[in-house]
Short mmCIF file of C-alpha atoms in Angstrom, two decimals:
data_model
loop_
_atom_site.label_atom_id
_atom_site.label_comp_id
_atom_site.label_asym_id
_atom_site.label_seq_id
_atom_site.Cartn_x
_atom_site.Cartn_y
_atom_site.Cartn_z
CA MET L 1 60.58 36.09 -26.04
CA PRO L 2 63.41 36.78 -23.53
CA CYS L 3 66.91 37.86 -24.57
CA ALA L 4 70.03 38.76 -22.56
CA GLU L 5 71.70 42.15 -22.80
CA ASN L 6 74.63 42.85 -20.42
CA GLY L 7 73.48 40.02 -18.19
CA ILE L 8 69.96 41.47 -17.89
CA PHE L 9 67.05 39.57 -19.34
CA LYS L 10 64.52 41.63 -21.25
CA PHE L 11 61.32 40.48 -22.94
CA ARG L 12 60.75 41.31 -26.55
CA MET L 13 57.49 40.62 -28.38
CA SER L 14 57.17 39.35 -31.90
CA ILE L 15 55.12 41.39 -34.36
CA PRO L 16 52.10 39.01 -34.15
CA GLU L 17 52.24 39.06 -30.35
CA LEU L 18 52.48 42.85 -30.37
CA ALA L 19 49.49 43.07 -32.74
CA VAL L 20 47.42 40.87 -30.43
CA GLU L 21 48.28 43.00 -27.41
CA LEU L 22 47.47 46.22 -29.26
CA LEU L 23 44.13 44.77 -30.37
CA LYS L 24 43.28 43.74 -26.80
CA LYS L 25 44.19 47.20 -25.59
CA SER L 26 42.05 48.84 -28.30
CA ILE L 27 39.07 46.63 -27.45
CA LYS L 28 39.45 47.40 -23.76
CA GLU L 29 39.60 51.14 -24.46
CA ALA L 30 36.61 50.84 -26.79
CA LYS L 31 34.56 49.19 -24.05
CA CYS L 32 35.51 51.94 -21.63
CA ASN L 33 34.68 54.66 -24.14
CA SER L 34 31.68 53.00 -25.81
CA THR L 35 28.20 54.49 -25.59
CA VAL L 36 25.41 52.09 -24.67
CA THR L 37 21.80 53.07 -25.29
CA ASN L 38 18.63 51.27 -24.30
CA ILE L 39 15.28 51.94 -26.00
CA ILE L 40 12.02 50.41 -24.82
CA ILE L 41 9.00 50.86 -27.06
CA THR L 42 5.48 49.91 -26.01
CA GLY L 43 1.89 51.03 -26.57
CA ASN L 44 -0.93 50.00 -28.88
CA LYS L 45 -0.81 46.71 -30.74
CA ASN L 46 -0.62 46.83 -34.54
CA VAL L 47 0.36 50.49 -34.56
CA GLY L 48 3.64 50.00 -36.45
CA LYS L 49 6.24 49.58 -33.70
CA SER L 50 8.08 46.77 -35.51
CA SER L 51 8.01 48.66 -38.81
CA LEU L 52 9.53 51.72 -37.16
CA ILE L 53 12.26 49.65 -35.50
CA ASN L 54 13.09 47.92 -38.79
CA ALA L 55 13.28 51.28 -40.53
CA PHE L 56 15.62 52.61 -37.83
CA LEU L 57 17.89 49.53 -37.98
CA GLU L 58 17.60 49.45 -41.79
CA LYS L 59 16.16 45.95 -41.84
CA ASN L 60 14.25 44.86 -44.91
CA ASP L 61 12.49 42.00 -43.13
CA LYS L 62 8.72 41.98 -43.31
CA PRO L 63 7.47 42.84 -39.80
CA ARG L 64 5.81 39.92 -38.06
CA GLU L 65 3.40 40.10 -35.19
CA THR L 66 5.16 40.68 -31.87
CA LYS L 67 3.73 38.20 -29.38
CA VAL L 68 5.13 39.62 -26.15
CA LEU L 69 8.71 40.93 -26.16
CA GLU L 70 11.16 41.29 -29.03
CA TYR L 71 14.83 42.26 -28.80
CA SER L 72 16.91 43.94 -31.49
CA PHE L 73 20.19 45.81 -31.48
CA GLY L 74 22.22 48.10 -33.66
CA ARG L 75 25.90 49.06 -33.74
CA LYS L 76 27.82 51.98 -35.10
CA SER L 77 31.57 51.71 -35.68
CA SER L 78 34.13 54.43 -35.16
CA GLN L 79 35.50 55.80 -38.41
CA LYS L 80 38.97 56.04 -36.87
CA SER L 81 39.63 52.60 -35.43
CA GLY L 82 36.85 50.41 -36.79
CA ILE L 83 36.05 49.23 -33.27
CA GLU L 84 32.37 49.43 -32.30
CA LYS L 85 31.79 52.52 -30.22
CA CYS L 86 28.01 52.72 -30.01
CA ILE L 87 25.60 49.92 -29.17
CA CYS L 88 21.83 50.39 -29.11
CA HIS L 89 19.56 47.81 -27.48
CA VAL L 90 15.91 47.96 -28.55
CA TRP L 91 13.13 46.19 -26.63
CA GLU L 92 9.63 46.06 -28.11
CA TYR L 93 6.72 45.03 -25.87
CA SER L 94 3.32 44.18 -27.34
CA GLY L 95 1.77 42.04 -24.64
CA LYS L 96 -0.90 42.91 -22.11
CA LEU L 97 -0.17 46.29 -20.56
CA GLU L 98 -1.14 44.98 -17.13
CA MET L 99 1.99 42.79 -17.30
CA LEU L 100 4.30 45.54 -18.54
CA LYS L 101 5.86 46.10 -15.11
CA ASP L 102 6.75 42.42 -14.74
CA VAL L 103 8.29 42.34 -18.20
CA LEU L 104 10.37 45.48 -17.60
CA THR L 105 11.95 44.08 -14.41
CA PRO L 106 14.53 41.72 -15.99
CA ILE L 107 15.55 44.10 -18.79
CA PRO L 108 19.11 45.28 -18.05
CA ILE L 109 19.42 49.05 -18.12
CA ASN L 110 22.79 50.80 -18.36
CA GLY L 111 23.86 53.87 -20.25
CA ASN L 112 21.38 56.15 -21.99
CA PHE L 113 17.75 55.16 -21.54
CA TYR L 114 14.70 56.12 -23.60
CA ILE L 115 11.09 54.97 -23.34
CA CYS L 116 8.76 55.30 -26.33
CA VAL L 117 5.00 55.10 -25.86
CA MET L 118 3.43 54.60 -29.28
CA ILE L 119 -0.30 55.27 -29.51
CA ASP L 120 -2.72 54.59 -32.34
CA LEU L 121 -4.17 57.96 -33.31
CA SER L 122 -6.81 56.27 -35.44
CA LYS L 123 -8.41 54.75 -32.32
CA VAL L 124 -9.29 57.77 -30.23
CA LYS L 125 -11.28 55.67 -27.75
CA CYS L 126 -8.23 53.57 -26.90
CA ILE L 127 -5.67 56.35 -26.58
CA TRP L 128 -6.34 57.32 -22.99
CA ASN L 129 -6.22 53.81 -21.53
CA ILE L 130 -2.96 53.07 -23.36
CA ILE L 131 -1.16 56.27 -22.47
CA GLU L 132 -2.32 56.34 -18.84
CA THR L 133 -1.43 52.70 -18.14
CA CYS L 134 1.99 52.91 -19.80
CA LEU L 135 3.09 56.13 -18.14
CA GLN L 136 1.90 55.14 -14.67
CA ILE L 137 3.76 51.81 -14.85
CA ILE L 138 6.89 53.44 -16.25
CA THR L 139 7.09 56.19 -13.64
CA GLU L 140 6.45 53.71 -10.83
CA LYS L 141 9.01 51.21 -12.12
CA TYR L 142 11.84 53.67 -12.84
CA GLN L 143 11.55 56.10 -9.94
CA SER L 144 15.31 56.16 -9.33
CA THR L 145 16.39 55.86 -12.97
CA VAL L 146 17.22 58.68 -15.37
CA TYR L 147 15.33 58.33 -18.63
CA GLU L 148 13.52 60.30 -21.32
CA ILE L 149 9.99 59.67 -22.60
CA ILE L 150 8.81 60.22 -26.14
CA ILE L 151 5.15 59.88 -27.12
CA ILE L 152 4.77 58.74 -30.73
CA GLY L 153 1.39 59.18 -32.38
CA GLY L 154 1.15 56.45 -35.01
CA LYS L 155 -1.15 56.18 -38.06
CA TYR L 156 -1.28 59.92 -38.58
CA ASP L 157 -2.24 59.26 -42.22
CA ILE L 158 -5.67 58.17 -40.92
CA PHE L 159 -5.93 60.63 -38.03
CA LYS L 160 -5.35 63.67 -40.26
CA ASN L 161 -8.70 63.06 -41.98
CA TYR L 162 -10.67 63.10 -38.72
CA ASP L 163 -13.04 65.85 -37.65
CA SER L 164 -11.19 69.04 -36.67
CA GLU L 165 -12.73 69.22 -33.21
CA ILE L 166 -11.73 65.65 -32.43
CA LYS L 167 -8.18 66.26 -33.65
CA LYS L 168 -7.94 69.36 -31.48
CA HIS L 169 -9.30 67.48 -28.46
CA VAL L 170 -6.87 64.57 -28.88
CA CYS L 171 -3.88 66.86 -29.47
CA THR L 172 -4.76 68.95 -26.40
CA MET L 173 -4.75 65.81 -24.27
CA ILE L 174 -1.45 64.56 -25.70
CA ARG L 175 0.21 67.94 -25.21
CA SER L 176 -1.07 68.07 -21.63
CA ILE L 177 0.27 64.60 -20.85
CA ALA L 178 3.62 65.43 -22.45
CA LEU L 179 3.91 68.60 -20.40
CA LEU L 180 2.96 66.78 -17.21
CA TYR L 181 5.50 63.97 -17.76
CA ASN L 182 8.17 66.12 -19.42
CA ALA L 183 7.96 64.06 -22.61
CA HIS L 184 8.73 64.69 -26.26
CA VAL L 185 5.96 64.30 -28.87
CA ILE L 186 6.10 63.36 -32.55
CA PHE L 187 3.40 62.15 -34.93
CA HIS L 188 4.35 59.31 -37.24
CA SER L 189 3.16 57.35 -40.25
CA THR L 190 4.88 54.67 -42.28
CA LYS L 191 2.79 55.78 -45.27
CA GLU L 192 4.07 59.36 -45.28
CA PRO L 193 7.80 59.50 -46.17
CA PRO L 194 8.54 62.84 -44.44
CA LEU L 195 7.12 61.58 -41.14
CA LEU L 196 8.89 58.23 -41.45
CA ARG L 197 12.17 59.96 -42.22
CA ARG L 198 11.79 62.23 -39.19
CA SER L 199 11.00 59.28 -36.91
CA LYS L 200 14.12 57.47 -38.16
CA GLU L 201 16.20 60.56 -37.44
CA VAL L 202 14.81 60.75 -33.91
CA PHE L 203 15.64 57.09 -33.27
CA TYR L 204 19.09 57.50 -34.77
CA SER L 205 19.79 60.46 -32.51
CA MET L 206 18.65 58.38 -29.53
CA GLY L 207 20.67 55.33 -30.48
CA PHE L 208 23.84 56.80 -31.90
CA GLY L 209 23.66 60.56 -31.48
CA LYS L 210 23.49 63.02 -28.64
CA GLY L 211 19.99 62.19 -27.49
CA ILE L 212 16.60 63.31 -28.76
CA THR L 213 17.09 66.42 -30.85
CA LEU L 214 13.94 67.79 -32.45
CA LYS L 215 14.99 70.58 -34.79
CA ASP L 216 11.45 71.60 -35.71
CA ARG L 217 8.46 72.39 -33.52
CA ASN L 218 4.76 72.38 -34.29
CA ILE L 219 1.83 72.67 -31.87
CA ASN L 220 -0.82 73.26 -34.55
CA PHE L 221 -3.29 70.36 -34.40
CA THR L 222 -4.01 70.64 -38.14
CA LYS L 223 -0.46 69.42 -38.81
CA PRO L 224 1.66 66.59 -37.35
CA LEU L 225 2.72 67.52 -33.82
CA ILE L 226 6.41 67.77 -33.05
CA ILE L 227 7.12 69.08 -29.57
CA PRO L 228 10.48 68.89 -27.77
CA LYS L 229 10.14 68.33 -24.05
CA GLY L 230 9.94 71.50 -22.00
CA SER L 231 8.99 73.68 -24.96
CA ASP L 232 5.22 73.74 -24.34
CA THR L 233 3.23 75.59 -21.67
CA TRP L 234 -0.25 75.35 -20.18
CA GLU L 235 -0.94 78.81 -21.51
CA ASN L 236 -0.06 77.75 -25.05
CA ILE L 237 -2.22 74.64 -24.71
CA GLY L 238 -5.09 76.85 -23.62
CA ILE L 239 -6.04 75.12 -20.37
CA PRO L 240 -5.20 75.73 -16.70
CA VAL L 241 -2.43 73.81 -14.94
CA SER L 242 -3.80 70.28 -14.58
CA ASN L 243 -2.99 66.97 -12.91
CA LEU L 244 -3.54 63.53 -14.42
CA ASP L 245 -7.12 63.13 -13.19
CA GLN L 246 -8.13 66.54 -14.50
CA ILE L 247 -6.63 65.78 -17.91
CA LYS L 248 -8.42 62.43 -17.94
CA ASN L 249 -11.81 63.85 -16.98
CA ARG L 250 -11.50 66.55 -19.61
CA TYR L 251 -10.69 63.98 -22.30
CA ILE L 252 -13.26 61.28 -21.51
CA ALA L 253 -16.00 63.90 -21.17
CA ARG L 254 -16.02 64.05 -24.97
CA VAL L 255 -14.48 60.71 -25.95
CA THR L 256 -15.95 57.64 -24.27
CA PRO L 257 -13.16 55.11 -23.55
CA GLU L 258 -13.22 51.76 -25.29
CA VAL L 259 -15.39 49.15 -23.58
CA ASP L 260 -13.08 46.81 -21.68
CA LEU L 261 -14.44 43.30 -22.02
CA GLN L 262 -12.93 41.13 -19.31
CA ASN L 263 -11.22 37.86 -20.11
CA ASN L 264 -13.63 36.07 -17.81
CA ASN L 265 -16.58 37.19 -19.89
CA SER L 266 -14.74 36.09 -23.00
CA ALA L 267 -14.14 32.64 -21.56
CA ILE L 268 -17.78 32.30 -20.51
CA ALA L 269 -18.97 33.35 -23.94
CA ARG L 270 -16.75 30.77 -25.63
CA ASN L 271 -17.52 27.82 -23.37
CA ARG L 272 -19.53 25.05 -24.91
CA THR L 273 -23.09 25.61 -23.72
CA HIS L 274 -25.16 23.98 -26.47
CA PRO L 275 -25.57 20.30 -27.32
CA GLU L 276 -24.86 20.96 -31.01
CA PRO L 277 -21.38 22.34 -31.94
CA ILE L 278 -22.91 24.43 -34.72
CA LEU L 279 -24.85 26.45 -32.14
CA ASP L 280 -21.67 27.15 -30.17
CA ALA L 281 -19.97 28.30 -33.38
CA LEU L 282 -22.84 30.66 -34.17
CA SER L 283 -22.81 31.94 -30.58
CA ASN L 284 -19.09 32.70 -30.77
CA LEU L 285 -19.58 34.42 -34.11
CA LYS L 286 -22.28 36.64 -32.63
CA TYR L 287 -20.05 37.38 -29.63
CA ASP L 288 -17.23 38.54 -31.91
CA GLU L 289 -19.66 40.70 -33.85
CA LEU L 290 -20.93 42.39 -30.68
CA ARG L 291 -17.38 42.91 -29.44
CA ASN L 292 -16.38 44.56 -32.71
CA ILE L 293 -19.39 46.86 -32.46
CA ALA L 294 -18.46 47.79 -28.88
CA CYS L 295 -14.88 48.55 -29.89
CA PHE L 296 -15.74 50.24 -33.19
CA ASP L 297 -14.09 53.64 -33.32
CA PRO L 298 -15.16 55.62 -36.39
CA ALA L 299 -14.06 59.11 -37.27
CA ILE L 300 -16.59 61.69 -36.13
CA SER L 301 -17.13 62.77 -39.74
CA GLU L 302 -17.99 59.18 -40.70
CA TYR L 303 -20.31 58.88 -37.72
CA LEU L 304 -22.19 62.06 -38.63
CA ALA L 305 -22.40 60.98 -42.26
CA GLY L 306 -23.93 57.70 -41.10
CA LEU L 307 -26.53 59.51 -39.03
CA ASN L 308 -27.41 61.70 -42.00
CA CYS L 309 -27.92 58.61 -44.15
CA ILE L 310 -30.18 57.04 -41.52
CA GLY L 311 -32.22 60.24 -41.25
CA HIS L 312 -32.52 60.40 -45.02
CA VAL L 313 -33.82 56.82 -45.19
CA LYS L 314 -36.40 57.45 -42.44
CA MET L 315 -37.72 60.52 -44.25
CA HIS L 316 -38.44 58.37 -47.28
#
């Protein structure tokens, strides 16, 4: 309110008005000084992406199936002023990977940017297609954007029981890809508390810390991999310097990729082609059975055990 002193009008603010102005100033400064982080996580379906995000954001909600794209966010307040200083936006994509580029386009990116490619280690036949498709789309989409990539190997609790040679082969491929794309690597499992705790720490450092900080390092395939970007070498991996095609050929030479059944074939198989509905139902049931067989991905040890059982039966 104005008041006159020696013929000069001066404006004085009441305590409530002053408090409002100070709050506005604090909020403005907080916005200028705030840290914004964006995390995009994609990869295999049903590998535990939602569970990991909920653990990071400390949500107790039961994870539900992600249809296409889910958005979450987290905030961390300053201990000094109580004004939010850090905001973390998390985008989870679980749709068709062929549409990943189109989905990424409208996502606003500002501040720190991290991309997580989460693969299902229990499905060794699917790993290559997932990791190749994701990384090619990401690098093409964000050519002029600064970001960091982290490859997360999910379901390690299953993978650790696989045949040693298969584990070594898969880990060699993942290390090669990480070195080629300058990516971090961690193995994860929601069923193993130490791995879950480490994954939460990594996400917390991305969202509210100083970036991805991996204190430990392990390149031994008999244990969960944890490899900070730039810390591995071709010599340590045990293979010559390789490009993407060479890494791919080396991997699929021993692990046949999952059979990709086209949607057109699926539609044809499920069209009504018999006069009796019961025959169509049986046909669809048989189709699903054949598809499951084509996509079945057993551990090598289980496969060999099965062959031994078959041989034993034939001998009798």
